[in-house]
């Protein structure tokens, strides 16, 4: 393709080389440390790093971006030729990212996301430019994305409403402090992950007291499963802000690396209100939205970090009032126990067998810790069964289905019926005698095909989900133009 083109800013090359060199260097150091003769390893290390740098430079030089009148074209011609074409009117969002290197070198990364299930976890294309050039390009892309939209109700053209603005000067819909982000990062994780991390921490302390040295495996597991994810979330969501500009939501956050995500409210498939056990005891919750086309590798867009539950529910009413469900709530049928009780019995039997086999292997503080873990697990199994039966509910009105799932971690899913792809209703022989069933709602999501499975309820109520989706299409209530 001939004509004017853009190339990634040189900071992209610097960042790629630095990251690859660090990763390769660490790998080589590990290999050399286990070898007696370090000379061959050093030679190989230098060769691999030189080759990596050369390939990075070649990719940087041979990747070109063309921003045409109706589409974006990205070409890469190295051994084979690759070409990506993205039409402006098919774009779901343009996100702004600035990692630590880009911020130092004054660059910005623009990610172009489609409303697609193919690359749901990463953008279809991206470009790195100087900050001012990136803002200008984002303006141009937005003008083409929304230039063919219906006219605005006021005097301001629709395309101009989506120009890059100073969103930092707009008031956030939710006031989030550094302590909120700290609690969200370290307490907002799933209960099993939090409990596992605490047990590994206690085990490390016990091993230090008993033997005078820390158990390395326990420390690694604590770091990998608890501390590092929590710290990553803290850096990721620090300085969190959420603003609304017309029908567009803009979320920005980050301490060292910053990110700004934007999406139209019409692109939201469902809203998820999460209440992990510890957070529920504190009266707090987390609000997320399922939006196809956000390309967020760290999960669903966060509408509200760990705050009082009332703050999250009020935000639903303010930001997404169409997701409020007014249907009558149904509790689980007694037939749900036919699945819960056997699962509990098998889990308790396995736990008892583990205790009998290993009880003689521990002594002193280790034995106390082992007994404590067994007791906690047994109590957890019994508590899980109670909560799994009690908290799962189902409700539906003309446009929204509210399915509450989980046990220790309660999750309320507010699902827009027009975004459901299909519904599976299944029933076991025992449930069939009571006229009950489970349903699985399938829809497109940021992680591919997303499924929400309900508890056990009246089969007729669950089957009405499929009928309602079908009837909305037949009688014309479903209008795809609302989601463009």
Tab-separated table of C-alpha atoms in Angstrom:
chain	number	residue	atom	x	y	z
A	1	UNK	CA	0.000	0.000	0.000
A	2	UNK	CA	1.374	3.367	-1.035
A	3	UNK	CA	0.755	6.796	0.471
A	4	UNK	CA	1.332	8.566	3.773
A	5	UNK	CA	1.714	6.269	6.755
A	6	UNK	CA	2.587	6.395	10.447
A	7	UNK	CA	5.077	4.316	12.383
A	8	UNK	CA	5.234	3.563	16.103
A	9	UNK	CA	7.095	6.146	18.150
A	10	UNK	CA	10.685	5.162	18.961
A	11	UNK	CA	9.685	4.700	22.620
A	12	UNK	CA	7.815	1.554	21.534
A	13	UNK	CA	11.117	0.118	20.295
A	14	UNK	CA	12.866	1.137	23.531
A	15	UNK	CA	10.170	-0.496	25.657
A	16	UNK	CA	10.208	-3.702	23.623
A	17	UNK	CA	14.000	-3.996	23.765
A	18	UNK	CA	14.123	-3.288	27.518
A	19	UNK	CA	11.404	-5.821	28.355
A	20	UNK	CA	12.830	-8.546	26.107
A	21	UNK	CA	16.383	-7.973	27.375
A	22	UNK	CA	15.284	-8.186	31.009
A	23	UNK	CA	13.302	-11.363	30.399
A	24	UNK	CA	16.065	-13.042	28.396
A	25	UNK	CA	18.747	-11.847	30.792
A	26	UNK	CA	16.950	-13.334	33.786
A	27	UNK	CA	16.494	-16.658	31.985
A	28	UNK	CA	20.143	-16.777	30.969
A	29	UNK	CA	21.309	-15.910	34.505
A	30	UNK	CA	19.360	-18.857	35.866
A	31	UNK	CA	20.904	-21.173	33.271
A	32	UNK	CA	24.441	-19.867	33.887
A	33	UNK	CA	24.075	-20.170	37.667
A	34	UNK	CA	23.461	-23.916	37.283
A	35	UNK	CA	26.414	-24.471	34.937
A	36	UNK	CA	30.088	-24.881	35.860
A	37	UNK	CA	31.452	-23.347	32.649
A	38	UNK	CA	29.782	-19.945	32.189
A	39	UNK	CA	31.579	-18.922	28.970
A	40	UNK	CA	29.306	-20.755	26.480
A	41	UNK	CA	26.246	-19.548	28.339
A	42	UNK	CA	27.463	-15.965	28.236
A	43	UNK	CA	28.163	-16.180	24.496
A	44	UNK	CA	24.699	-17.611	23.866
A	45	UNK	CA	23.145	-14.891	26.020
A	46	UNK	CA	24.834	-12.108	24.066
A	47	UNK	CA	23.828	-13.728	20.773
A	48	UNK	CA	20.184	-14.161	21.778
A	49	UNK	CA	19.926	-10.576	23.042
A	50	UNK	CA	21.502	-9.181	19.829
A	51	UNK	CA	19.108	-11.268	17.719
A	52	UNK	CA	16.142	-10.077	19.801
A	53	UNK	CA	17.145	-6.431	19.402
A	54	UNK	CA	17.610	-6.869	15.640
A	55	UNK	CA	14.175	-8.471	15.262
A	56	UNK	CA	12.577	-5.701	17.339
A	57	UNK	CA	14.132	-3.045	15.103
A	58	UNK	CA	13.040	-4.899	11.961
A	59	UNK	CA	9.446	-5.263	13.203
A	60	UNK	CA	9.390	-1.584	14.158
A	61	UNK	CA	10.630	-0.489	10.732
A	62	UNK	CA	8.338	-2.809	8.708
A	63	UNK	CA	5.093	-2.074	10.593
A	64	UNK	CA	3.105	0.758	8.997
A	65	UNK	CA	-0.236	2.360	9.877
A	66	UNK	CA	-2.556	3.961	7.307
A	67	UNK	CA	-5.516	6.013	8.572
A	68	UNK	CA	-7.751	6.268	5.521
A	69	UNK	CA	-11.146	7.920	5.138
A	70	UNK	CA	-13.189	4.845	6.080
A	71	UNK	CA	-10.763	2.381	7.641
A	72	UNK	CA	-7.501	1.763	9.476
A	73	UNK	CA	-4.954	-0.434	7.700
A	74	UNK	CA	-1.992	-1.974	9.527
A	75	UNK	CA	0.661	-3.747	7.460
A	76	UNK	CA	3.673	-5.768	8.567
A	77	UNK	CA	5.996	-7.139	5.909
A	78	UNK	CA	8.865	-9.245	7.287
A	79	UNK	CA	9.058	-12.905	6.203
A	80	UNK	CA	5.393	-12.976	5.299
A	81	UNK	CA	3.045	-10.058	4.760
A	82	UNK	CA	0.258	-9.385	7.257
A	83	UNK	CA	-2.489	-6.822	6.788
A	84	UNK	CA	-5.240	-5.826	9.229
A	85	UNK	CA	-8.180	-3.660	8.144
A	86	UNK	CA	-10.543	-2.075	10.668
A	87	UNK	CA	-13.516	0.028	9.613
A	88	UNK	CA	-14.149	3.074	11.784
A	89	UNK	CA	-17.868	2.359	12.191
A	90	UNK	CA	-17.057	-1.116	13.576
A	91	UNK	CA	-14.819	0.187	16.372
A	92	UNK	CA	-16.156	-0.315	19.887
A	93	UNK	CA	-13.631	1.880	21.703
A	94	UNK	CA	-10.256	3.606	21.532
A	95	UNK	CA	-8.341	3.200	24.802
A	96	UNK	CA	-5.394	5.259	26.012
A	97	UNK	CA	-2.498	3.537	27.809
A	98	UNK	CA	0.759	4.974	29.153
A	99	UNK	CA	3.107	2.589	30.903
A	100	UNK	CA	6.144	3.720	32.883
A	101	UNK	CA	8.472	3.900	29.860
A	102	UNK	CA	5.939	5.758	27.702
A	103	UNK	CA	5.319	8.304	30.457
A	104	UNK	CA	9.057	8.998	30.805
A	105	UNK	CA	9.516	9.381	27.046
A	106	UNK	CA	6.339	11.409	26.483
A	107	UNK	CA	4.470	8.807	24.421
A	108	UNK	CA	0.946	7.375	24.459
A	109	UNK	CA	-0.439	4.058	23.242
A	110	UNK	CA	-3.827	4.017	21.474
A	111	UNK	CA	-5.620	0.656	21.359
A	112	UNK	CA	-8.366	0.103	18.773
A	113	UNK	CA	-10.973	-2.433	19.899
A	114	UNK	CA	-13.702	-4.133	17.907
A	115	UNK	CA	-16.949	-5.520	19.284
A	116	UNK	CA	-15.623	-9.010	18.564
A	117	UNK	CA	-15.237	-12.374	20.299
A	118	UNK	CA	-12.006	-13.163	18.429
A	119	UNK	CA	-9.632	-10.774	20.192
A	120	UNK	CA	-11.687	-10.044	23.295
A	121	UNK	CA	-8.666	-9.945	25.615
A	122	UNK	CA	-6.485	-7.721	23.456
A	123	UNK	CA	-6.931	-4.920	20.968
A	124	UNK	CA	-7.107	-5.689	17.249
A	125	UNK	CA	-4.541	-2.952	16.628
A	126	UNK	CA	-2.549	-0.340	18.517
A	127	UNK	CA	-0.175	2.497	17.759
A	128	UNK	CA	2.314	4.406	19.939
A	129	UNK	CA	2.766	8.123	19.231
A	130	UNK	CA	3.914	11.264	20.995
A	131	UNK	CA	1.272	12.364	23.482
A	132	UNK	CA	0.081	15.384	21.452
A	133	UNK	CA	0.010	13.411	18.193
A	134	UNK	CA	-1.933	10.597	19.897
A	135	UNK	CA	-4.590	13.025	21.150
A	136	UNK	CA	-4.933	14.539	17.677
A	137	UNK	CA	-5.213	11.095	16.073
A	138	UNK	CA	-7.793	10.017	18.636
A	139	UNK	CA	-9.867	13.085	17.712
A	140	UNK	CA	-9.721	12.120	14.046
A	141	UNK	CA	-10.686	8.513	14.726
A	142	UNK	CA	-13.582	9.554	16.970
A	143	UNK	CA	-14.825	11.961	14.297
A	144	UNK	CA	-14.912	9.075	11.802
A	145	UNK	CA	-16.407	6.639	14.332
A	146	UNK	CA	-19.340	8.894	15.201
A	147	UNK	CA	-19.529	11.072	12.116
A	148	UNK	CA	-22.321	8.955	10.620
A	149	UNK	CA	-24.271	8.765	13.907
A	150	UNK	CA	-27.768	10.268	14.195
A	151	UNK	CA	-27.748	13.982	14.854
A	152	UNK	CA	-27.518	15.205	18.423
A	153	UNK	CA	-30.537	16.696	20.158
A	154	UNK	CA	-28.630	19.913	20.856
A	155	UNK	CA	-26.566	22.212	18.674
A	156	UNK	CA	-23.339	20.279	19.148
A	157	UNK	CA	-22.622	17.741	16.369
A	158	UNK	CA	-22.450	14.153	17.544
A	159	UNK	CA	-18.908	13.688	16.247
A	160	UNK	CA	-17.630	16.666	18.223
A	161	UNK	CA	-19.049	15.252	21.473
A	162	UNK	CA	-16.516	12.430	21.307
A	163	UNK	CA	-13.402	14.480	20.761
A	164	UNK	CA	-10.600	13.917	23.268
A	165	UNK	CA	-11.508	15.982	26.322
A	166	UNK	CA	-9.923	16.847	29.619
A	167	UNK	CA	-11.776	14.185	31.578
A	168	UNK	CA	-9.527	14.817	34.589
A	169	UNK	CA	-11.317	18.119	35.116
A	170	UNK	CA	-14.739	16.410	35.254
A	171	UNK	CA	-16.122	15.250	38.591
A	172	UNK	CA	-15.950	11.503	39.157
A	173	UNK	CA	-19.275	9.717	39.622
A	174	UNK	CA	-17.750	7.853	42.578
A	175	UNK	CA	-15.317	9.389	45.044
A	176	UNK	CA	-12.555	6.819	45.568
A	177	UNK	CA	-9.732	7.243	48.090
A	178	UNK	CA	-6.373	5.507	48.290
A	179	UNK	CA	-7.668	3.468	51.247
A	180	UNK	CA	-10.616	2.273	49.122
A	181	UNK	CA	-8.187	0.996	46.491
A	182	UNK	CA	-6.027	-0.635	49.172
A	183	UNK	CA	-9.046	-2.491	50.607
A	184	UNK	CA	-10.232	-3.376	47.116
A	185	UNK	CA	-6.844	-4.841	46.221
A	186	UNK	CA	-6.199	-6.863	49.377
A	187	UNK	CA	-9.744	-7.776	50.496
A	188	UNK	CA	-11.701	-7.690	47.240
A	189	UNK	CA	-10.276	-10.958	45.898
A	190	UNK	CA	-12.142	-14.260	45.980
A	191	UNK	CA	-12.518	-15.865	49.386
A	192	UNK	CA	-10.549	-19.017	48.524
A	193	UNK	CA	-7.653	-16.933	47.203
A	194	UNK	CA	-7.631	-14.734	50.296
A	195	UNK	CA	-7.822	-17.752	52.655
A	196	UNK	CA	-5.063	-19.608	50.800
A	197	UNK	CA	-2.765	-16.580	50.976
A	198	UNK	CA	-3.353	-16.131	54.708
A	199	UNK	CA	-2.732	-19.845	55.386
A	200	UNK	CA	0.569	-19.699	53.456
A	201	UNK	CA	1.583	-16.606	55.423
A	202	UNK	CA	0.793	-18.303	58.743
A	203	UNK	CA	2.637	-21.441	57.618
A	204	UNK	CA	5.711	-19.330	56.802
A	205	UNK	CA	5.652	-17.760	60.257
A	206	UNK	CA	5.201	-21.170	61.943
A	207	UNK	CA	8.132	-22.638	60.002
A	208	UNK	CA	10.271	-19.663	61.009
A	209	UNK	CA	9.404	-20.179	64.682
A	210	UNK	CA	9.854	-23.962	64.583
A	211	UNK	CA	12.976	-24.334	62.473
A	212	UNK	CA	14.470	-20.858	62.384
A	213	UNK	CA	14.071	-20.604	58.587
A	214	UNK	CA	11.196	-19.636	56.338
A	215	UNK	CA	9.614	-22.298	54.101
A	216	UNK	CA	10.495	-21.067	50.600
A	217	UNK	CA	7.570	-22.809	48.874
A	218	UNK	CA	5.050	-21.246	51.254
A	219	UNK	CA	6.546	-17.787	50.689
A	220	UNK	CA	6.439	-18.234	46.904
A	221	UNK	CA	2.796	-19.410	47.006
A	222	UNK	CA	1.848	-16.487	49.262
A	223	UNK	CA	3.525	-14.042	46.889
A	224	UNK	CA	2.139	-15.543	43.676
A	225	UNK	CA	-1.434	-16.178	44.821
A	226	UNK	CA	-1.981	-13.246	47.177
A	227	UNK	CA	0.581	-10.476	47.498
A	228	UNK	CA	1.611	-9.910	43.872
A	229	UNK	CA	-1.988	-9.935	42.493
A	230	UNK	CA	-3.082	-7.575	45.275
A	231	UNK	CA	-0.156	-5.220	44.662
A	232	UNK	CA	-0.800	-5.333	40.917
A	233	UNK	CA	-4.440	-4.339	41.468
A	234	UNK	CA	-3.355	-1.506	43.750
A	235	UNK	CA	-1.019	-0.067	41.093
A	236	UNK	CA	-3.615	-0.715	38.372
A	237	UNK	CA	-6.575	1.047	40.047
A	238	UNK	CA	-4.856	3.777	42.064
A	239	UNK	CA	-6.168	7.261	41.121
A	240	UNK	CA	-9.392	5.605	39.938
A	241	UNK	CA	-11.936	7.902	38.314
A	242	UNK	CA	-15.154	7.277	36.380
A	243	UNK	CA	-16.956	10.008	34.446
A	244	UNK	CA	-19.866	10.081	32.050
A	245	UNK	CA	-19.864	12.162	28.877
A	246	UNK	CA	-23.236	11.834	27.193
A	247	UNK	CA	-23.737	8.160	26.404
A	248	UNK	CA	-20.023	7.377	26.899
A	249	UNK	CA	-18.353	6.198	30.119
A	250	UNK	CA	-14.661	6.994	30.630
A	251	UNK	CA	-12.657	5.127	33.287
A	252	UNK	CA	-9.087	6.140	34.125
A	253	UNK	CA	-6.653	4.800	36.706
A	254	UNK	CA	-3.036	3.879	37.325
A	255	UNK	CA	-0.089	4.791	39.512
A	256	UNK	CA	3.038	4.120	37.426
A	257	UNK	CA	1.265	3.033	34.232
A	258	UNK	CA	-1.988	4.821	33.397
A	259	UNK	CA	-4.908	3.598	31.361
A	260	UNK	CA	-8.063	5.275	30.100
A	261	UNK	CA	-10.931	3.081	28.874
A	262	UNK	CA	-14.075	4.400	27.233
A	263	UNK	CA	-17.210	2.631	26.048
A	264	UNK	CA	-20.766	3.471	25.114
A	265	UNK	CA	-23.479	2.532	27.591
A	266	UNK	CA	-25.318	0.691	24.818
A	267	UNK	CA	-22.395	-1.777	24.635
A	268	UNK	CA	-22.948	-3.066	28.190
A	269	UNK	CA	-24.206	-6.673	28.221
A	270	UNK	CA	-24.671	-7.154	31.915
A	271	UNK	CA	-23.695	-5.667	35.254
A	272	UNK	CA	-22.096	-7.723	38.009
A	273	UNK	CA	-22.313	-6.821	41.709
A	274	UNK	CA	-19.697	-8.866	43.572
A	275	UNK	CA	-19.678	-9.397	47.346
A	276	UNK	CA	-16.796	-11.604	48.571
A	277	UNK	CA	-17.396	-12.962	52.067
A	278	UNK	CA	-15.174	-10.516	53.961
A	279	UNK	CA	-16.514	-7.596	51.934
A	280	UNK	CA	-20.092	-8.702	52.585
A	281	UNK	CA	-19.408	-8.762	56.329
A	282	UNK	CA	-18.120	-5.187	55.968
A	283	UNK	CA	-21.235	-4.154	54.020
A	284	UNK	CA	-19.168	-3.476	50.896
A	285	UNK	CA	-19.361	-4.589	47.271
A	286	UNK	CA	-17.640	-4.267	43.883
A	287	UNK	CA	-19.445	-3.225	40.691
A	288	UNK	CA	-18.266	-4.374	37.252
A	289	UNK	CA	-19.716	-4.246	33.749
A	290	UNK	CA	-19.450	-6.751	30.912
A	291	UNK	CA	-18.597	-4.757	27.777
A	292	UNK	CA	-17.470	-6.469	24.592
A	293	UNK	CA	-14.676	-4.580	22.862
A	294	UNK	CA	-12.816	-3.189	25.862
A	295	UNK	CA	-9.795	-5.490	25.411
A	296	UNK	CA	-8.979	-5.360	29.117
A	297	UNK	CA	-6.611	-8.235	29.942
A	298	UNK	CA	-7.092	-7.658	33.678
A	299	UNK	CA	-10.817	-8.331	33.681
A	300	UNK	CA	-14.158	-6.629	33.221
A	301	UNK	CA	-14.337	-2.815	33.319
A	302	UNK	CA	-14.551	-1.730	36.952
A	303	UNK	CA	-17.449	0.661	37.526
A	304	UNK	CA	-16.903	0.961	41.262
A	305	UNK	CA	-14.094	-0.469	43.413
A	306	UNK	CA	-14.790	-1.793	46.909
A	307	UNK	CA	-17.255	0.676	48.452
A	308	UNK	CA	-20.410	0.542	50.565
A	309	UNK	CA	-23.016	-1.587	48.816
A	310	UNK	CA	-25.417	1.348	48.758
A	311	UNK	CA	-22.895	3.341	46.689
A	312	UNK	CA	-22.715	0.545	44.099
A	313	UNK	CA	-26.488	0.090	43.852
A	314	UNK	CA	-26.997	3.861	43.596
A	315	UNK	CA	-24.483	3.931	40.734
A	316	UNK	CA	-26.532	1.323	38.872
A	317	UNK	CA	-29.579	3.566	39.169
A	318	UNK	CA	-27.617	6.643	38.072
A	319	UNK	CA	-25.471	5.203	35.307
A	320	UNK	CA	-27.484	2.217	34.046
A	321	UNK	CA	-31.104	2.592	35.197
A	322	UNK	CA	-32.257	0.156	32.497
A	323	UNK	CA	-30.430	-2.605	34.395
A	324	UNK	CA	-32.618	-2.304	37.481
A	325	UNK	CA	-34.738	-5.459	37.778
A	326	UNK	CA	-38.286	-5.034	39.117
A	327	UNK	CA	-39.360	-8.659	38.826
A	328	UNK	CA	-40.450	-10.799	41.767
A	329	UNK	CA	-37.562	-12.644	43.422
A	330	UNK	CA	-37.726	-16.443	43.624
A	331	UNK	CA	-35.748	-18.489	46.142
A	332	UNK	CA	-34.205	-21.867	45.396
A	333	UNK	CA	-36.336	-24.989	45.495
A	334	UNK	CA	-35.712	-27.636	48.157
A	335	UNK	CA	-34.716	-29.936	45.283
A	336	UNK	CA	-31.444	-27.961	45.072
A	337	UNK	CA	-30.312	-29.986	48.107
A	338	UNK	CA	-30.145	-33.108	45.910
A	339	UNK	CA	-27.038	-31.590	44.337
A	340	UNK	CA	-25.617	-29.712	47.328
A	341	UNK	CA	-25.784	-32.437	50.016
A	342	UNK	CA	-23.939	-35.192	48.053
A	343	UNK	CA	-21.213	-32.712	47.133
A	344	UNK	CA	-20.795	-31.783	50.802
A	345	UNK	CA	-20.750	-35.446	51.887
A	346	UNK	CA	-18.037	-36.391	49.381
A	347	UNK	CA	-15.942	-33.339	50.327
A	348	UNK	CA	-16.172	-34.126	54.046
A	349	UNK	CA	-15.261	-37.781	53.413
A	350	UNK	CA	-12.170	-36.782	51.425
A	351	UNK	CA	-11.192	-34.316	54.146
A	352	UNK	CA	-11.554	-37.009	56.850
A	353	UNK	CA	-9.396	-39.400	54.829
A	354	UNK	CA	-6.677	-36.757	54.451
A	355	UNK	CA	-6.720	-36.128	58.196
A	356	UNK	CA	-6.406	-39.827	59.057
A	357	UNK	CA	-3.532	-40.322	56.612
A	358	UNK	CA	-1.517	-37.246	57.627
A	359	UNK	CA	-2.246	-36.634	61.302
A	360	UNK	CA	0.892	-38.499	62.446
A	361	UNK	CA	3.132	-36.514	60.100
A	362	UNK	CA	2.929	-33.288	62.106
A	363	UNK	CA	3.931	-32.256	65.608
A	364	UNK	CA	4.256	-29.102	67.684
A	365	UNK	CA	3.053	-25.902	66.026
A	366	UNK	CA	2.765	-27.708	62.678
A	367	UNK	CA	0.196	-30.078	64.225
A	368	UNK	CA	-1.770	-27.143	65.629
A	369	UNK	CA	-1.737	-25.478	62.224
A	370	UNK	CA	-2.741	-28.742	60.487
A	371	UNK	CA	-5.649	-29.336	62.886
A	372	UNK	CA	-6.752	-25.744	62.508
A	373	UNK	CA	-6.782	-25.984	58.711
A	374	UNK	CA	-8.813	-29.217	58.830
A	375	UNK	CA	-11.369	-27.673	61.185
A	376	UNK	CA	-11.630	-24.549	59.037
A	377	UNK	CA	-12.080	-26.611	55.870
A	378	UNK	CA	-14.795	-28.732	57.481
A	379	UNK	CA	-16.588	-25.597	58.687
A	380	UNK	CA	-16.108	-24.096	55.230
A	381	UNK	CA	-17.748	-27.067	53.521
A	382	UNK	CA	-20.759	-26.906	55.854
A	383	UNK	CA	-20.954	-23.133	55.483
A	384	UNK	CA	-20.721	-23.414	51.705
A	385	UNK	CA	-23.668	-25.798	51.593
A	386	UNK	CA	-25.805	-23.489	53.736
A	387	UNK	CA	-24.977	-20.380	51.737
A	388	UNK	CA	-25.195	-22.097	48.330
A	389	UNK	CA	-28.771	-23.035	49.140
A	390	UNK	CA	-29.817	-19.801	50.837
A	391	UNK	CA	-28.444	-16.920	48.766
A	392	UNK	CA	-29.099	-18.054	45.182
A	393	UNK	CA	-32.146	-16.299	43.752
A	394	UNK	CA	-33.777	-15.559	40.413
A	395	UNK	CA	-35.893	-12.653	39.157
A	396	UNK	CA	-36.973	-11.400	35.736
A	397	UNK	CA	-39.030	-8.596	34.275
A	398	UNK	CA	-39.655	-7.607	30.645
A	399	UNK	CA	-36.063	-6.545	29.921
A	400	UNK	CA	-33.748	-7.757	32.705
A	401	UNK	CA	-32.933	-11.066	34.381
A	402	UNK	CA	-31.333	-10.938	37.833
A	403	UNK	CA	-29.476	-14.146	38.694
A	404	UNK	CA	-27.710	-14.335	42.045
A	405	UNK	CA	-25.009	-17.024	42.202
A	406	UNK	CA	-22.188	-18.128	44.490
A	407	UNK	CA	-21.971	-19.103	48.139
A	408	UNK	CA	-19.218	-17.427	50.162
A	409	UNK	CA	-18.766	-14.968	47.301
A	410	UNK	CA	-22.167	-13.642	46.322
A	411	UNK	CA	-22.523	-12.387	42.738
A	412	UNK	CA	-25.608	-10.577	41.451
A	413	UNK	CA	-25.793	-10.624	37.641
A	414	UNK	CA	-28.093	-8.048	36.019
A	415	UNK	CA	-28.434	-9.353	32.452
A	416	UNK	CA	-30.038	-7.455	29.582
A	417	UNK	CA	-32.264	-9.978	27.789
A	418	UNK	CA	-31.533	-8.455	24.387
A	419	UNK	CA	-27.838	-9.347	24.847
A	420	UNK	CA	-28.488	-13.056	25.592
A	421	UNK	CA	-27.404	-15.371	22.761
A	422	UNK	CA	-29.270	-18.451	23.971
A	423	UNK	CA	-30.492	-20.135	27.167
A	424	UNK	CA	-29.975	-23.787	28.143
A	425	UNK	CA	-32.439	-25.243	30.653
A	426	UNK	CA	-31.375	-28.580	32.181
A	427	UNK	CA	-32.925	-30.759	34.862
A	428	UNK	CA	-31.862	-33.902	36.729
A	429	UNK	CA	-34.221	-36.846	37.428
A	430	UNK	CA	-34.614	-35.740	41.063
A	431	UNK	CA	-35.317	-32.133	40.055
A	432	UNK	CA	-37.783	-33.240	37.393
A	433	UNK	CA	-40.000	-34.790	40.074
A	434	UNK	CA	-40.341	-31.340	41.655
A	435	UNK	CA	-40.756	-29.493	38.342
A	436	UNK	CA	-37.491	-27.611	38.789
A	437	UNK	CA	-34.387	-27.028	36.663
A	438	UNK	CA	-31.210	-24.964	36.166
A	439	UNK	CA	-30.580	-22.524	33.350
A	440	UNK	CA	-27.350	-21.368	31.705
A	441	UNK	CA	-27.384	-17.995	29.974
A	442	UNK	CA	-24.841	-17.693	27.156
A	443	UNK	CA	-23.672	-14.365	25.798
A	444	UNK	CA	-20.751	-12.641	24.117
A	445	UNK	CA	-18.320	-11.155	26.618
A	446	UNK	CA	-14.886	-9.618	27.067
A	447	UNK	CA	-13.524	-13.102	27.730
A	448	UNK	CA	-15.210	-14.852	24.833
A	449	UNK	CA	-18.402	-16.801	25.399
A	450	UNK	CA	-19.617	-15.966	28.903
A	451	UNK	CA	-21.956	-18.259	30.826
A	452	UNK	CA	-24.072	-17.509	33.883
A	453	UNK	CA	-25.554	-20.575	35.578
A	454	UNK	CA	-28.480	-20.187	37.917
A	455	UNK	CA	-29.509	-22.168	40.956
A	456	UNK	CA	-32.465	-24.576	40.983
A	457	UNK	CA	-35.845	-22.920	40.382
A	458	UNK	CA	-39.239	-23.608	38.820
A	459	UNK	CA	-38.583	-24.926	35.307
A	460	UNK	CA	-41.414	-22.880	33.802
A	461	UNK	CA	-39.920	-19.622	35.087
A	462	UNK	CA	-36.504	-20.483	33.653
A	463	UNK	CA	-37.915	-21.593	30.298
A	464	UNK	CA	-39.721	-18.260	30.063
A	465	UNK	CA	-36.273	-16.688	29.585
A	466	UNK	CA	-35.928	-18.301	26.158
A	467	UNK	CA	-39.511	-17.425	25.254
A	468	UNK	CA	-39.038	-13.807	26.306
A	469	UNK	CA	-35.872	-13.430	24.190
A	470	UNK	CA	-37.689	-14.917	21.200
A	471	UNK	CA	-40.858	-12.858	21.701
A	472	UNK	CA	-38.896	-9.599	21.923
A	473	UNK	CA	-37.482	-10.287	18.472
A	474	UNK	CA	-40.814	-11.345	16.962
A	475	UNK	CA	-42.933	-8.436	18.239
A	476	UNK	CA	-40.273	-5.811	17.465
A	477	UNK	CA	-39.302	-4.801	21.015
A	478	UNK	CA	-35.723	-5.844	20.255
A	479	UNK	CA	-34.053	-3.095	18.222
A	480	UNK	CA	-30.413	-3.669	17.275
A	481	UNK	CA	-29.977	0.057	16.558
A	482	UNK	CA	-30.017	0.746	20.298
A	483	UNK	CA	-26.720	-1.139	20.615
A	484	UNK	CA	-24.812	0.514	17.743
